[in-house]
Amino acid sequence: MTFNITRRALTRGLAALAIATTALTGLAQGALAETSLRMAVPDPAGSSVGRAATRFAELVAEKTGGEVTVEVFPDGVLFGGDQNAAVNQLGSGALDGLILASSVYASFEPKMNAISLPYLFSDYDQLKAYLGGEPGDELLASLDRFGIHGLGFFLRTFRDVTTKDRAITKAEDFKGLTLRTPNNPLFVALFQALGANPTPMAFSEVYTALQLGAIEGQENPVEVPYNNKFAEVQGQLNITQHLADSFLVALSNNAWQSIPEAHRDAVQQAADEMIAEHDAEEIAAEQEIIAKLKEQGMQVNHFADGELARVQEIARGIYPQFEAQIGAEFMQKSLDFVKK
């Protein structure tokens, strides 16, 4: 009798143990199924790129049922503010994800310079079609050799020049202007052709350099002087719209491979949806930001009649300098695309 009772107890105990083991295994598998990625962005969380990264993270979590999560790290904290180093870290897998300007990637893949050929695009519809079409796909594919998986581009509004007190309304107004540019040969060549004194400088140094008078101006999409309070040290907003730039949303190949195959399409869809939303918001916000900068005391200047055409002619004169870098075939493909 005692043996039978013990045996039944043992059976019940083994059954309970089996149930517990199954539950624990299920929990462990659930924990292992979740892929957590860290995405670095160069700007503050409230900036355009910061908001885009946050929205991407929301959409990834939504579309994967929380199985893939993205944590956003703003202000360049994961790469010490060194944007070229960030690209290297992404390629090596030290960074999982990165949103960074395509003009920075041009130091690694010269084809990216095609996006920023001055006055290439006549409007934002043309720019969106380029980034989301065959040329953009070719640029994304060109990053594979660096260990980078590109998810897509979202546009930045066209770049404008701010200055302390010099209004730019004609081509001659660029003469002798000490202007901060990114460390990109195309940007430097453009402003040299216009007669300015381009001065490559890390963005983290720009406000202080403007404040101290080491440089007279800078050029960026209007949301940059607005978010970084440049109206405190710059009095003139010159609507030059001289070239386009974009932000590239990318993961390291290691991070991409770490995402379960069943969720990769969802992550790509999250990127596509965020990009479409962001582009519409960015374009709509441009005029609002210009109005806000004007309220903060900046004078808004436009080219005088006939001067835009003069500036465009000078600017497009630098195209041949970059044909070899960009590649004659891809450059011609880009020129043909915008002529359609």
Short mmCIF file of C-alpha atoms in Angstrom, two decimals, residues 34 51 71 102 166 173 198:
data_model
loop_
_atom_site.label_atom_id
_atom_site.label_comp_id
_atom_site.label_asym_id
_atom_site.label_seq_id
_atom_site.Cartn_x
_atom_site.Cartn_y
_atom_site.Cartn_z
CA GLU A 34 13.18 39.02 -28.80
CA ARG A 51 11.80 61.93 -34.07
CA GLU A 71 16.34 51.65 -28.51
CA SER A 102 24.20 60.56 -46.89
CA ARG A 166 25.67 89.57 -44.80
CA ASP A 173 27.55 88.09 -52.16
CA PRO A 198 34.61 77.13 -47.18
#
